[in-house]
Short mmCIF file of C-alpha atoms in Angstrom, two decimals:
data_model
loop_
_atom_site.label_atom_id
_atom_site.label_comp_id
_atom_site.label_asym_id
_atom_site.label_seq_id
_atom_site.Cartn_x
_atom_site.Cartn_y
_atom_site.Cartn_z
CA UNK X 1 -9.03 16.01 31.27
CA UNK X 2 -5.42 14.99 31.96
CA UNK X 3 -5.93 12.12 29.51
CA UNK X 4 -7.04 14.56 26.80
CA UNK X 5 -3.97 16.76 27.26
CA UNK X 6 -1.78 13.69 27.19
CA UNK X 7 -3.37 12.31 24.00
CA UNK X 8 -2.87 15.65 22.24
CA UNK X 9 0.70 15.85 23.43
CA UNK X 10 1.48 12.35 22.13
CA UNK X 11 0.93 13.48 18.54
CA UNK X 12 4.54 14.76 18.80
CA UNK X 13 7.47 12.36 18.63
CA UNK X 14 9.40 14.15 21.38
CA UNK X 15 6.50 13.71 23.78
CA UNK X 16 6.16 10.02 22.90
CA UNK X 17 9.85 9.47 23.55
CA UNK X 18 9.84 11.39 26.82
CA UNK X 19 6.73 9.67 28.15
CA UNK X 20 7.26 6.22 26.66
CA UNK X 21 3.64 6.31 25.55
CA UNK X 22 1.76 6.27 22.24
CA UNK X 23 -1.76 6.65 20.90
CA UNK X 24 -3.77 4.04 19.01
CA UNK X 25 -6.82 5.48 17.28
CA UNK X 26 -9.87 3.86 15.75
CA UNK X 27 -11.94 0.78 16.50
CA UNK X 28 -9.65 -1.75 14.81
CA UNK X 29 -6.44 -0.40 16.34
CA UNK X 30 -7.86 -0.26 19.87
CA UNK X 31 -9.34 -3.76 19.52
CA UNK X 32 -5.93 -5.09 18.48
CA UNK X 33 -4.27 -3.18 21.33
CA UNK X 34 -6.60 -4.81 23.86
CA UNK X 35 -5.84 -8.24 22.37
CA UNK X 36 -2.10 -7.65 22.90
CA UNK X 37 -0.05 -7.76 26.09
CA UNK X 38 0.75 -4.04 25.96
CA UNK X 39 -0.15 -1.96 29.00
CA UNK X 40 -3.03 0.43 28.27
CA UNK X 41 -3.06 3.61 30.37
CA UNK X 42 -6.38 5.08 29.36
CA UNK X 43 -8.93 5.62 26.63
CA UNK X 44 -10.91 8.52 25.19
CA UNK X 45 -14.31 7.94 23.67
CA UNK X 46 -17.02 10.05 22.09
CA UNK X 47 -20.64 9.37 21.19
CA UNK X 48 -19.53 8.38 17.65
CA UNK X 49 -18.29 5.09 19.09
CA UNK X 50 -21.75 4.06 20.21
CA UNK X 51 -23.49 4.03 16.82
CA UNK X 52 -22.38 0.48 15.92
CA UNK X 53 -22.52 -2.75 17.93
CA UNK X 54 -18.79 -3.25 17.43
CA UNK X 55 -18.08 0.14 19.03
CA UNK X 56 -20.41 -0.59 21.95
CA UNK X 57 -18.69 -3.92 22.53
CA UNK X 58 -15.32 -2.22 22.49
CA UNK X 59 -16.43 0.28 25.10
CA UNK X 60 -17.69 -2.54 27.29
CA UNK X 61 -14.32 -4.28 27.02
CA UNK X 62 -12.55 -1.08 28.07
CA UNK X 63 -14.84 -0.78 31.09
CA UNK X 64 -14.53 -4.46 32.05
CA UNK X 65 -10.76 -4.15 31.96
CA UNK X 66 -11.00 -1.17 34.33
CA UNK X 67 -9.03 1.06 32.01
CA UNK X 68 -9.36 4.76 32.83
CA UNK X 69 -12.00 6.09 30.45
CA UNK X 70 -12.81 9.67 29.51
CA UNK X 71 -15.97 10.44 27.58
CA UNK X 72 -15.77 13.61 25.51
CA UNK X 73 -18.00 15.72 23.31
CA UNK X 74 -17.22 15.15 19.59
CA UNK X 75 -15.51 18.53 19.35
CA UNK X 76 -13.04 17.85 22.15
CA UNK X 77 -12.38 14.33 20.94
CA UNK X 78 -11.49 15.71 17.51
CA UNK X 79 -8.69 17.83 19.01
CA UNK X 80 -6.83 14.66 20.03
CA UNK X 81 -7.74 12.58 16.96
CA UNK X 82 -5.42 12.38 13.98
CA UNK X 83 -8.09 11.37 11.46
CA UNK X 84 -10.56 13.57 9.62
CA UNK X 85 -13.56 11.46 10.55
CA UNK X 86 -12.73 9.93 13.92
CA UNK X 87 -14.47 6.71 14.97
CA UNK X 88 -14.76 8.00 18.52
CA UNK X 89 -12.14 5.91 20.29
CA UNK X 90 -8.46 6.21 21.04
CA UNK X 91 -6.27 4.58 23.64
CA UNK X 92 -3.00 5.58 25.27
CA UNK X 93 -0.57 2.76 25.90
CA UNK X 94 3.03 2.15 26.90
CA UNK X 95 5.62 1.70 24.17
CA UNK X 96 6.90 -1.84 24.79
CA UNK X 97 10.58 -1.97 25.81
CA UNK X 98 12.09 -4.09 23.06
CA UNK X 99 15.81 -4.76 22.97
CA UNK X 100 18.04 -6.87 20.76
CA UNK X 101 18.71 -9.09 23.77
CA UNK X 102 15.02 -9.91 24.12
CA UNK X 103 14.61 -11.09 20.52
CA UNK X 104 15.70 -14.75 20.73
CA UNK X 105 15.72 -15.85 17.09
CA UNK X 106 14.65 -19.33 15.99
CA UNK X 107 17.03 -21.35 13.77
CA UNK X 108 15.09 -20.25 10.70
CA UNK X 109 14.18 -16.58 10.93
CA UNK X 110 13.16 -13.59 8.83
CA UNK X 111 13.75 -9.96 9.80
CA UNK X 112 12.92 -6.68 8.10
CA UNK X 113 14.97 -3.46 8.24
CA UNK X 114 13.49 -0.10 7.18
CA UNK X 115 16.18 2.16 5.76
CA UNK X 116 14.81 5.71 5.64
CA UNK X 117 11.17 4.80 4.99
CA UNK X 118 9.55 8.20 5.49
CA UNK X 119 5.88 7.76 4.72
CA UNK X 120 3.86 6.63 7.79
CA UNK X 121 1.38 4.71 5.62
CA UNK X 122 4.21 2.80 3.96
CA UNK X 123 5.90 2.07 7.31
CA UNK X 124 2.61 0.77 8.70
CA UNK X 125 1.96 -1.37 5.62
CA UNK X 126 5.49 -2.78 5.92
CA UNK X 127 4.96 -3.72 9.57
CA UNK X 128 1.63 -5.37 8.71
CA UNK X 129 3.08 -7.22 5.73
CA UNK X 130 6.11 -8.40 7.68
CA UNK X 131 4.03 -9.71 10.57
CA UNK X 132 1.59 -11.46 8.23
CA UNK X 133 4.46 -13.20 6.42
CA UNK X 134 6.07 -14.46 9.64
CA UNK X 135 8.85 -11.89 10.11
CA UNK X 136 10.12 -12.10 13.72
CA UNK X 137 11.10 -8.43 14.15
CA UNK X 138 11.25 -5.15 12.26
CA UNK X 139 13.98 -2.52 12.70
CA UNK X 140 13.67 1.19 11.99
CA UNK X 141 17.02 2.61 10.88
CA UNK X 142 17.90 6.34 10.85
CA UNK X 143 15.71 8.45 8.56
CA UNK X 144 12.70 6.18 9.07
CA UNK X 145 9.48 7.66 10.45
CA UNK X 146 8.89 7.03 14.18
CA UNK X 147 7.17 3.64 14.42
CA UNK X 148 4.89 4.96 17.20
CA UNK X 149 3.62 7.82 15.06
CA UNK X 150 -0.22 7.52 15.21
CA UNK X 151 -0.47 7.07 11.43
CA UNK X 152 2.05 4.23 11.47
CA UNK X 153 0.22 2.62 14.38
CA UNK X 154 -3.08 2.87 12.51
CA UNK X 155 -1.87 1.48 9.21
CA UNK X 156 0.11 -1.32 10.89
CA UNK X 157 -3.29 -2.81 11.86
CA UNK X 158 -2.06 -4.26 15.14
CA UNK X 159 1.23 -5.66 13.82
CA UNK X 160 3.17 -3.30 16.11
CA UNK X 161 1.43 -4.68 19.18
CA UNK X 162 2.01 -8.33 18.41
CA UNK X 163 5.56 -8.33 17.02
CA UNK X 164 8.81 -6.70 18.18
CA UNK X 165 9.77 -3.53 16.34
CA UNK X 166 12.62 -1.29 17.40
CA UNK X 167 14.62 1.72 16.32
CA UNK X 168 18.37 1.26 16.14
CA UNK X 169 21.57 2.45 14.50
CA UNK X 170 23.37 0.67 11.67
CA UNK X 171 26.15 -0.30 14.09
CA UNK X 172 23.71 -1.92 16.47
CA UNK X 173 21.94 -3.77 13.68
CA UNK X 174 25.22 -4.90 12.10
CA UNK X 175 26.48 -6.27 15.41
CA UNK X 176 23.22 -8.11 16.08
CA UNK X 177 23.16 -9.69 12.62
CA UNK X 178 26.81 -10.83 12.88
CA UNK X 179 26.42 -12.23 16.38
CA UNK X 180 23.32 -14.16 15.36
CA UNK X 181 24.55 -15.35 12.00
CA UNK X 182 21.84 -13.50 10.07
CA UNK X 183 22.43 -12.74 6.39
CA UNK X 184 21.40 -9.27 5.17
CA UNK X 185 19.95 -8.76 1.69
CA UNK X 186 18.93 -5.40 0.28
CA UNK X 187 16.05 -4.76 -2.12
CA UNK X 188 17.62 -2.80 -4.97
CA UNK X 189 16.47 -2.14 -8.52
CA UNK X 190 20.04 -2.81 -9.64
CA UNK X 191 20.48 -6.04 -7.68
CA UNK X 192 20.42 -9.65 -8.92
CA UNK X 193 17.05 -10.82 -10.25
CA UNK X 194 15.39 -13.10 -7.71
CA UNK X 195 15.15 -15.90 -10.26
CA UNK X 196 18.96 -16.05 -10.40
CA UNK X 197 19.09 -17.06 -6.74
CA UNK X 198 18.97 -20.73 -5.80
CA UNK X 199 16.90 -21.77 -2.80
CA UNK X 200 19.99 -23.32 -1.18
CA UNK X 201 21.71 -19.92 -1.20
CA UNK X 202 19.03 -18.31 0.97
CA UNK X 203 20.40 -18.08 4.54
CA UNK X 204 18.39 -19.79 7.27
CA UNK X 205 18.28 -16.45 9.06
CA UNK X 206 17.70 -13.60 6.65
CA UNK X 207 17.16 -9.87 7.17
CA UNK X 208 15.64 -7.99 4.24
CA UNK X 209 16.54 -4.30 3.99
CA UNK X 210 14.18 -1.97 2.11
CA UNK X 211 15.11 1.60 1.31
CA UNK X 212 13.62 5.04 1.00
CA UNK X 213 10.66 5.43 -1.38
CA UNK X 214 12.53 7.81 -3.66
CA UNK X 215 16.24 7.32 -3.24
CA UNK X 216 16.52 3.59 -2.49
CA UNK X 217 19.17 2.03 -0.23
CA UNK X 218 21.51 4.25 1.77
CA UNK X 219 25.30 3.91 1.80
CA UNK X 220 25.08 2.20 5.18
CA UNK X 221 22.55 -0.33 3.90
CA UNK X 222 24.71 -1.13 0.89
CA UNK X 223 27.71 -1.61 3.17
CA UNK X 224 25.80 -3.99 5.41
CA UNK X 225 24.06 -6.02 2.69
CA UNK X 226 25.73 -9.29 1.64
CA UNK X 227 23.62 -9.32 -1.46
CA UNK X 228 21.26 -7.05 -3.36
CA UNK X 229 18.19 -8.51 -5.05
CA UNK X 230 15.55 -7.18 -7.41
CA UNK X 231 12.12 -8.02 -8.68
CA UNK X 232 11.96 -7.88 -12.49
CA UNK X 233 9.63 -5.08 -13.55
CA UNK X 234 8.08 -3.91 -16.81
CA UNK X 235 10.35 -1.38 -18.45
CA UNK X 236 7.76 1.42 -18.54
CA UNK X 237 6.96 1.31 -14.82
CA UNK X 238 9.47 2.90 -12.49
CA UNK X 239 8.92 1.01 -9.27
CA UNK X 240 6.66 -0.91 -6.94
CA UNK X 241 5.33 0.50 -3.71
CA UNK X 242 7.86 -0.38 -1.00
CA UNK X 243 5.40 -2.52 1.00
CA UNK X 244 4.41 -4.44 -2.13
CA UNK X 245 8.07 -5.02 -2.99
CA UNK X 246 8.83 -6.20 0.56
CA UNK X 247 5.82 -8.51 0.48
CA UNK X 248 6.95 -10.09 -2.79
CA UNK X 249 10.54 -10.60 -1.58
CA UNK X 250 9.59 -11.90 1.87
CA UNK X 251 7.17 -14.32 0.24
CA UNK X 252 9.63 -15.36 -2.45
CA UNK X 253 12.38 -16.06 0.08
CA UNK X 254 10.06 -17.51 2.75
CA UNK X 255 11.37 -20.52 4.66
CA UNK X 256 10.53 -23.76 2.92
CA UNK X 257 9.39 -22.09 -0.30
CA UNK X 258 8.89 -24.61 -3.08
CA UNK X 259 11.59 -23.59 -5.53
CA UNK X 260 14.28 -25.58 -7.30
CA UNK U 1 -11.47 30.13 -16.53
CA UNK U 2 -13.45 27.46 -18.39
CA UNK U 3 -10.63 25.04 -17.62
CA UNK U 4 -10.92 25.80 -13.90
CA UNK U 5 -14.67 25.11 -13.87
CA UNK U 6 -14.06 21.92 -15.81
CA UNK U 7 -11.32 20.71 -13.45
CA UNK U 8 -13.55 21.29 -10.45
CA UNK U 9 -16.44 19.55 -12.15
CA UNK U 10 -14.32 16.49 -12.94
CA UNK U 11 -13.92 15.72 -9.24
CA UNK U 12 -17.35 14.07 -9.64
CA UNK U 13 -17.71 10.66 -11.28
CA UNK U 14 -20.87 11.68 -13.14
CA UNK U 15 -19.09 14.63 -14.76
CA UNK U 16 -16.15 12.44 -15.75
CA UNK U 17 -18.47 9.92 -17.36
CA UNK U 18 -20.51 12.57 -19.18
CA UNK U 19 -17.47 14.42 -20.47
CA UNK U 20 -15.13 11.47 -21.04
CA UNK U 21 -12.42 13.45 -19.25
CA UNK U 22 -10.38 13.08 -16.08
CA UNK U 23 -7.90 15.05 -13.98
CA UNK U 24 -4.29 14.09 -13.24
CA UNK U 25 -2.79 16.10 -10.39
CA UNK U 26 0.77 16.57 -9.23
CA UNK U 27 4.17 16.69 -10.92
CA UNK U 28 4.67 12.94 -11.22
CA UNK U 29 1.19 12.20 -12.56
CA UNK U 30 1.30 14.99 -15.16
CA UNK U 31 4.81 13.96 -16.26
CA UNK U 32 3.58 10.40 -16.80
CA UNK U 33 0.50 11.67 -18.61
CA UNK U 34 2.65 13.64 -21.05
CA UNK U 35 4.83 10.55 -21.61
CA UNK U 36 1.72 8.56 -22.60
CA UNK U 37 -0.33 8.67 -25.79
CA UNK U 38 -3.41 10.05 -24.03
CA UNK U 39 -4.88 13.26 -25.38
CA UNK U 40 -4.36 16.18 -22.98
CA UNK U 41 -6.98 18.95 -23.19
CA UNK U 42 -5.46 21.52 -20.88
CA UNK U 43 -3.45 22.22 -17.75
CA UNK U 44 -3.76 24.42 -14.68
CA UNK U 45 -0.66 25.69 -12.93
CA UNK U 46 0.12 27.91 -9.96
CA UNK U 47 3.31 29.58 -8.75
CA UNK U 48 3.99 26.55 -6.49
CA UNK U 49 5.05 24.62 -9.60
CA UNK U 50 7.91 26.99 -10.29
CA UNK U 51 9.87 26.48 -7.06
CA UNK U 52 11.74 23.40 -8.28
CA UNK U 53 13.61 22.75 -11.53
CA UNK U 54 11.48 19.68 -12.18
CA UNK U 55 8.33 21.80 -12.03
CA UNK U 56 9.80 24.43 -14.34
CA UNK U 57 10.77 21.75 -16.84
CA UNK U 58 7.25 20.32 -16.69
CA UNK U 59 5.75 23.71 -17.43
CA UNK U 60 8.07 24.11 -20.39
CA UNK U 61 6.99 20.75 -21.74
CA UNK U 62 3.34 21.77 -21.45
CA UNK U 63 4.05 24.99 -23.34
CA UNK U 64 6.15 23.28 -26.03
CA UNK U 65 3.34 20.82 -26.63
CA UNK U 66 0.95 23.77 -27.11
CA UNK U 67 -1.43 22.46 -24.49
CA UNK U 68 -3.92 25.06 -23.30
CA UNK U 69 -2.48 26.44 -20.07
CA UNK U 70 -4.16 28.45 -17.35
CA UNK U 71 -2.09 30.09 -14.63
CA UNK U 72 -3.93 30.62 -11.38
CA UNK U 73 -3.35 32.21 -7.99
CA UNK U 74 -2.70 29.55 -5.30
CA UNK U 75 -6.15 30.09 -3.82
CA UNK U 76 -8.00 29.40 -7.06
CA UNK U 77 -5.78 26.46 -7.91
CA UNK U 78 -6.60 24.91 -4.53
CA UNK U 79 -10.33 24.87 -5.38
CA UNK U 80 -9.67 22.38 -8.18
CA UNK U 81 -6.94 20.39 -6.41
CA UNK U 82 -7.76 17.22 -4.51
CA UNK U 83 -4.66 17.28 -2.30
CA UNK U 84 -4.05 19.26 0.87
CA UNK U 85 -0.72 20.65 -0.29
CA UNK U 86 -0.99 20.90 -4.08
CA UNK U 87 2.19 20.87 -6.17
CA UNK U 88 0.72 23.50 -8.46
CA UNK U 89 -0.06 21.46 -11.54
CA UNK U 90 -2.98 19.47 -12.85
CA UNK U 91 -3.95 18.38 -16.32
CA UNK U 92 -7.25 17.46 -17.92
CA UNK U 93 -7.14 14.58 -20.38
CA UNK U 94 -9.46 12.29 -22.30
CA UNK U 95 -10.35 8.93 -20.79
CA UNK U 96 -8.95 6.46 -23.33
CA UNK U 97 -11.62 4.37 -25.05
CA UNK U 98 -10.62 0.85 -24.12
CA UNK U 99 -12.74 -2.10 -25.16
CA UNK U 100 -12.38 -5.86 -24.81
CA UNK U 101 -11.98 -6.03 -28.60
CA UNK U 102 -8.92 -3.78 -28.49
CA UNK U 103 -7.07 -5.92 -25.95
CA UNK U 104 -5.39 -8.55 -28.17
CA UNK U 105 -3.85 -10.92 -25.63
CA UNK U 106 -0.47 -12.60 -26.17
CA UNK U 107 -0.26 -16.40 -25.81
CA UNK U 108 1.00 -15.99 -22.26
CA UNK U 109 -0.91 -13.29 -20.45
CA UNK U 110 -1.79 -12.00 -17.00
CA UNK U 111 -4.89 -9.98 -16.16
CA UNK U 112 -6.19 -8.47 -12.92
CA UNK U 113 -9.83 -8.05 -11.91
CA UNK U 114 -10.87 -5.77 -9.05
CA UNK U 115 -13.99 -7.08 -7.34
CA UNK U 116 -15.42 -4.29 -5.21
CA UNK U 117 -12.14 -2.60 -4.29
CA UNK U 118 -13.45 0.58 -2.70
CA UNK U 119 -10.42 2.49 -1.48
CA UNK U 120 -8.92 4.76 -4.17
CA UNK U 121 -5.41 4.38 -2.74
CA UNK U 122 -5.70 0.58 -2.90
CA UNK U 123 -7.10 0.66 -6.44
CA UNK U 124 -4.24 2.91 -7.55
CA UNK U 125 -1.65 0.69 -5.85
CA UNK U 126 -3.22 -2.34 -7.56
CA UNK U 127 -2.99 -0.70 -11.00
CA UNK U 128 0.64 0.28 -10.35
CA UNK U 129 1.55 -3.19 -9.05
CA UNK U 130 -0.18 -4.93 -11.94
CA UNK U 131 1.54 -2.79 -14.57
CA UNK U 132 4.95 -3.22 -12.92
CA UNK U 133 4.50 -6.99 -12.86
CA UNK U 134 3.55 -7.22 -16.55
CA UNK U 135 -0.23 -7.50 -16.31
CA UNK U 136 -1.76 -6.70 -19.71
CA UNK U 137 -5.04 -5.19 -18.50
CA UNK U 138 -6.97 -4.46 -15.33
CA UNK U 139 -10.75 -4.70 -14.99
CA UNK U 140 -12.94 -2.83 -12.51
CA UNK U 141 -15.98 -4.91 -11.61
CA UNK U 142 -19.14 -3.49 -9.95
CA UNK U 143 -18.57 -2.00 -6.52
CA UNK U 144 -15.05 -0.91 -7.38
CA UNK U 145 -14.12 2.79 -7.13
CA UNK U 146 -14.08 4.66 -10.46
CA UNK U 147 -10.61 4.13 -11.95
CA UNK U 148 -10.53 7.76 -13.15
CA UNK U 149 -11.15 9.13 -9.66
CA UNK U 150 -8.31 11.67 -9.10
CA UNK U 151 -6.99 9.75 -6.08
CA UNK U 152 -6.82 6.52 -8.05
CA UNK U 153 -5.07 8.32 -10.91
CA UNK U 154 -2.54 9.79 -8.49
CA UNK U 155 -1.70 6.60 -6.65
CA UNK U 156 -1.53 4.56 -9.86
CA UNK U 157 1.63 6.56 -10.68
CA UNK U 158 1.04 6.56 -14.42
CA UNK U 159 0.01 2.91 -14.71
CA UNK U 160 -3.45 3.96 -15.91
CA UNK U 161 -1.96 5.92 -18.80
CA UNK U 162 0.31 3.17 -20.06
CA UNK U 163 -1.88 0.07 -19.66
CA UNK U 164 -5.50 -0.68 -20.55
CA UNK U 165 -7.94 -0.56 -17.65
CA UNK U 166 -11.68 -0.78 -18.05
CA UNK U 167 -14.90 -1.07 -16.10
CA UNK U 168 -17.16 -3.97 -16.99
CA UNK U 169 -19.85 -6.32 -15.72
CA UNK U 170 -19.26 -9.89 -14.60
CA UNK U 171 -21.06 -11.14 -17.72
CA UNK U 172 -18.77 -9.17 -20.01
CA UNK U 173 -15.67 -10.32 -18.19
CA UNK U 174 -16.83 -13.95 -18.12
CA UNK U 175 -17.50 -13.95 -21.86
CA UNK U 176 -14.12 -12.37 -22.62
CA UNK U 177 -12.25 -14.88 -20.45
CA UNK U 178 -14.07 -17.86 -22.03
CA UNK U 179 -13.60 -16.64 -25.59
CA UNK U 180 -9.90 -16.06 -25.01
CA UNK U 181 -9.19 -19.19 -23.02
CA UNK U 182 -8.17 -17.28 -19.90
CA UNK U 183 -8.29 -19.07 -16.55
CA UNK U 184 -9.67 -17.11 -13.58
CA UNK U 185 -8.25 -17.56 -10.08
CA UNK U 186 -9.54 -15.73 -7.04
CA UNK U 187 -7.44 -14.58 -4.06
CA UNK U 188 -9.25 -16.01 -1.06
CA UNK U 189 -8.12 -16.60 2.51
CA UNK U 190 -9.91 -19.96 2.37
CA UNK U 191 -8.43 -21.04 -0.96
CA UNK U 192 -5.65 -23.55 -1.69
CA UNK U 193 -2.21 -22.53 -0.39
CA UNK U 194 -0.04 -21.38 -3.31
CA UNK U 195 2.59 -23.98 -2.46
CA UNK U 196 0.07 -26.72 -3.25
CA UNK U 197 -0.13 -25.57 -6.88
CA UNK U 198 2.26 -26.99 -9.44
CA UNK U 199 3.75 -24.66 -12.03
CA UNK U 200 2.30 -26.83 -14.83
CA UNK U 201 -1.21 -26.17 -13.51
CA UNK U 202 -0.92 -22.41 -13.96
CA UNK U 203 -2.81 -21.48 -17.16
CA UNK U 204 -0.85 -19.67 -19.88
CA UNK U 205 -3.45 -16.94 -19.72
CA UNK U 206 -4.47 -16.18 -16.15
CA UNK U 207 -6.75 -13.55 -14.64
CA UNK U 208 -6.34 -12.93 -10.91
CA UNK U 209 -9.44 -11.68 -9.08
CA UNK U 210 -8.97 -9.74 -5.85
CA UNK U 211 -11.88 -8.82 -3.63
CA UNK U 212 -13.13 -6.11 -1.36
CA UNK U 213 -10.82 -5.06 1.48
CA UNK U 214 -13.23 -6.16 4.18
CA UNK U 215 -15.58 -8.77 2.78
CA UNK U 216 -13.39 -10.58 0.23
CA UNK U 217 -14.65 -12.12 -3.00
CA UNK U 218 -18.25 -11.55 -4.10
CA UNK U 219 -20.66 -14.32 -5.13
CA UNK U 220 -20.07 -13.43 -8.77
CA UNK U 221 -16.31 -13.69 -8.38
CA UNK U 222 -16.62 -17.07 -6.71
CA UNK U 223 -18.87 -18.27 -9.51
CA UNK U 224 -16.39 -17.15 -12.15
CA UNK U 225 -13.20 -18.39 -10.47
CA UNK U 226 -11.90 -21.81 -11.56
CA UNK U 227 -9.75 -21.93 -8.50
CA UNK U 228 -9.22 -19.99 -5.28
CA UNK U 229 -5.74 -19.53 -3.89
CA UNK U 230 -4.30 -18.15 -0.68
CA UNK U 231 -1.05 -16.87 0.73
CA UNK U 232 -0.21 -18.56 4.05
CA UNK U 233 -0.27 -15.98 6.83
CA UNK U 234 0.72 -15.89 10.49
CA UNK U 235 -2.23 -16.87 12.63
CA UNK U 236 -2.31 -13.64 14.64
CA UNK U 237 -2.49 -11.31 11.63
CA UNK U 238 -5.84 -11.02 9.91
CA UNK U 239 -4.85 -10.09 6.38
CA UNK U 240 -2.48 -8.44 3.95
CA UNK U 241 -3.23 -5.18 2.19
CA UNK U 242 -4.99 -6.06 -1.07
CA UNK U 243 -2.25 -4.56 -3.27
CA UNK U 244 0.44 -6.46 -1.35
CA UNK U 245 -1.54 -9.70 -1.71
CA UNK U 246 -2.03 -9.10 -5.45
CA UNK U 247 1.68 -8.33 -5.85
CA UNK U 248 2.68 -11.56 -4.12
CA UNK U 249 0.27 -13.68 -6.17
CA UNK U 250 1.07 -12.05 -9.51
CA UNK U 251 4.77 -12.49 -8.82
CA UNK U 252 4.36 -16.06 -7.58
CA UNK U 253 2.37 -17.07 -10.67
CA UNK U 254 4.41 -14.98 -13.11
CA UNK U 255 5.11 -16.57 -16.49
CA UNK U 256 8.29 -18.62 -16.44
CA UNK U 257 8.64 -18.51 -12.66
CA UNK U 258 11.29 -20.91 -11.43
CA UNK U 259 9.22 -23.41 -9.48
CA UNK U 260 9.03 -27.20 -9.60
#
């Protein structure tokens, strides 16, 4: 029952930070967790997991790996689950210790910085998008939701387990970018249109900064950004979702993109 | 109290189809609705709307426009609201009668077809993305969530009110595309990489088809598509969110894109 108390506790950011642990919930998230090199401390399951072959297979994997397993009645499981209709599996794992020093950037690199992204679903979608498009690491700047929040973990679809992501201050990020010769560009509805930018002007190492859903880039982001860029939008539509905007920009400025 | 019964009833697709009405909930959605040319039948408000200046202004607009207004205690309002923490405003409006005949495509046009997109949040994000990127109309093919579902309406952020969107069969869509000389390309993880496609091969009128979140394009979509295209992804990440993928493809194949 210690595992159950722990899983409940880890819904709170303070507890995650103190323990260095987080919760991954749902079949897909736990599958991805087991495919990663993260250390899994334990798992909770309920009968709901056993209705589909995929769930049964997942349980077998947990047992084969000799991960501590606690089987719970649906009602108890629900007290630790963050979703309305739990799939009957969650795992507790160690937050990987990522540091700037451990990043080791290739000559051509892409990074993503989240500047006050508050919505967990958006943060997760950003992590997933970044990983899919070859971004080496994602940084959470002040005002951004905790990346190990269970909703972020769930919507990141495994991206958090396979790619470095870390929280940092603007000073730390600025120093890292300077020391590693990384250009910083901010996504900004008042920036230069992407079509005005020549392929040869895109730095080999580029960090894209995306801002808060409502208020856009912070002062600190504007100070750090060498350039601000925008996607041209229809005049009657206010904005794109932040993950969609990041996806478009990361794809547009991808290494080796065929553009004049 | 008739308005309250109606609002509750319109949570169901059948009622929306029978009545030709839908519900827009929340400050942003109702603001966008009032900015559009859709006919608004009535509005429900609760005290929660009056806590912020923006809410007060919205209520004034509703009154100035002489829209039937019903003020409700929080508890009653909640029975018609689809969100957990309602902002205290919802409006009932007529589903616009859109037909293929009314579309009138320009010489250069972009369309989006949703092939079995089931998640309301994804459908709304797709509508918003499409509108922002200049898509003239969006089509919901069989298996796609009802576009007038309150969650779709909310996450579309007004896109549904400003741009034509309609449900249709594959036969109807196929006929329309042929008669109007519109090319159809499907987003498919096994398609041609976008970098392999020359700008001169992109049709002036192009419909992008995006498939179900899990199973991808349907048989019918594959039969209709002239070409299937893919975004190159990192090998360890399974997929992009469907709205992010659509955003990237619509932007990549936008009219006048600077590409060789």
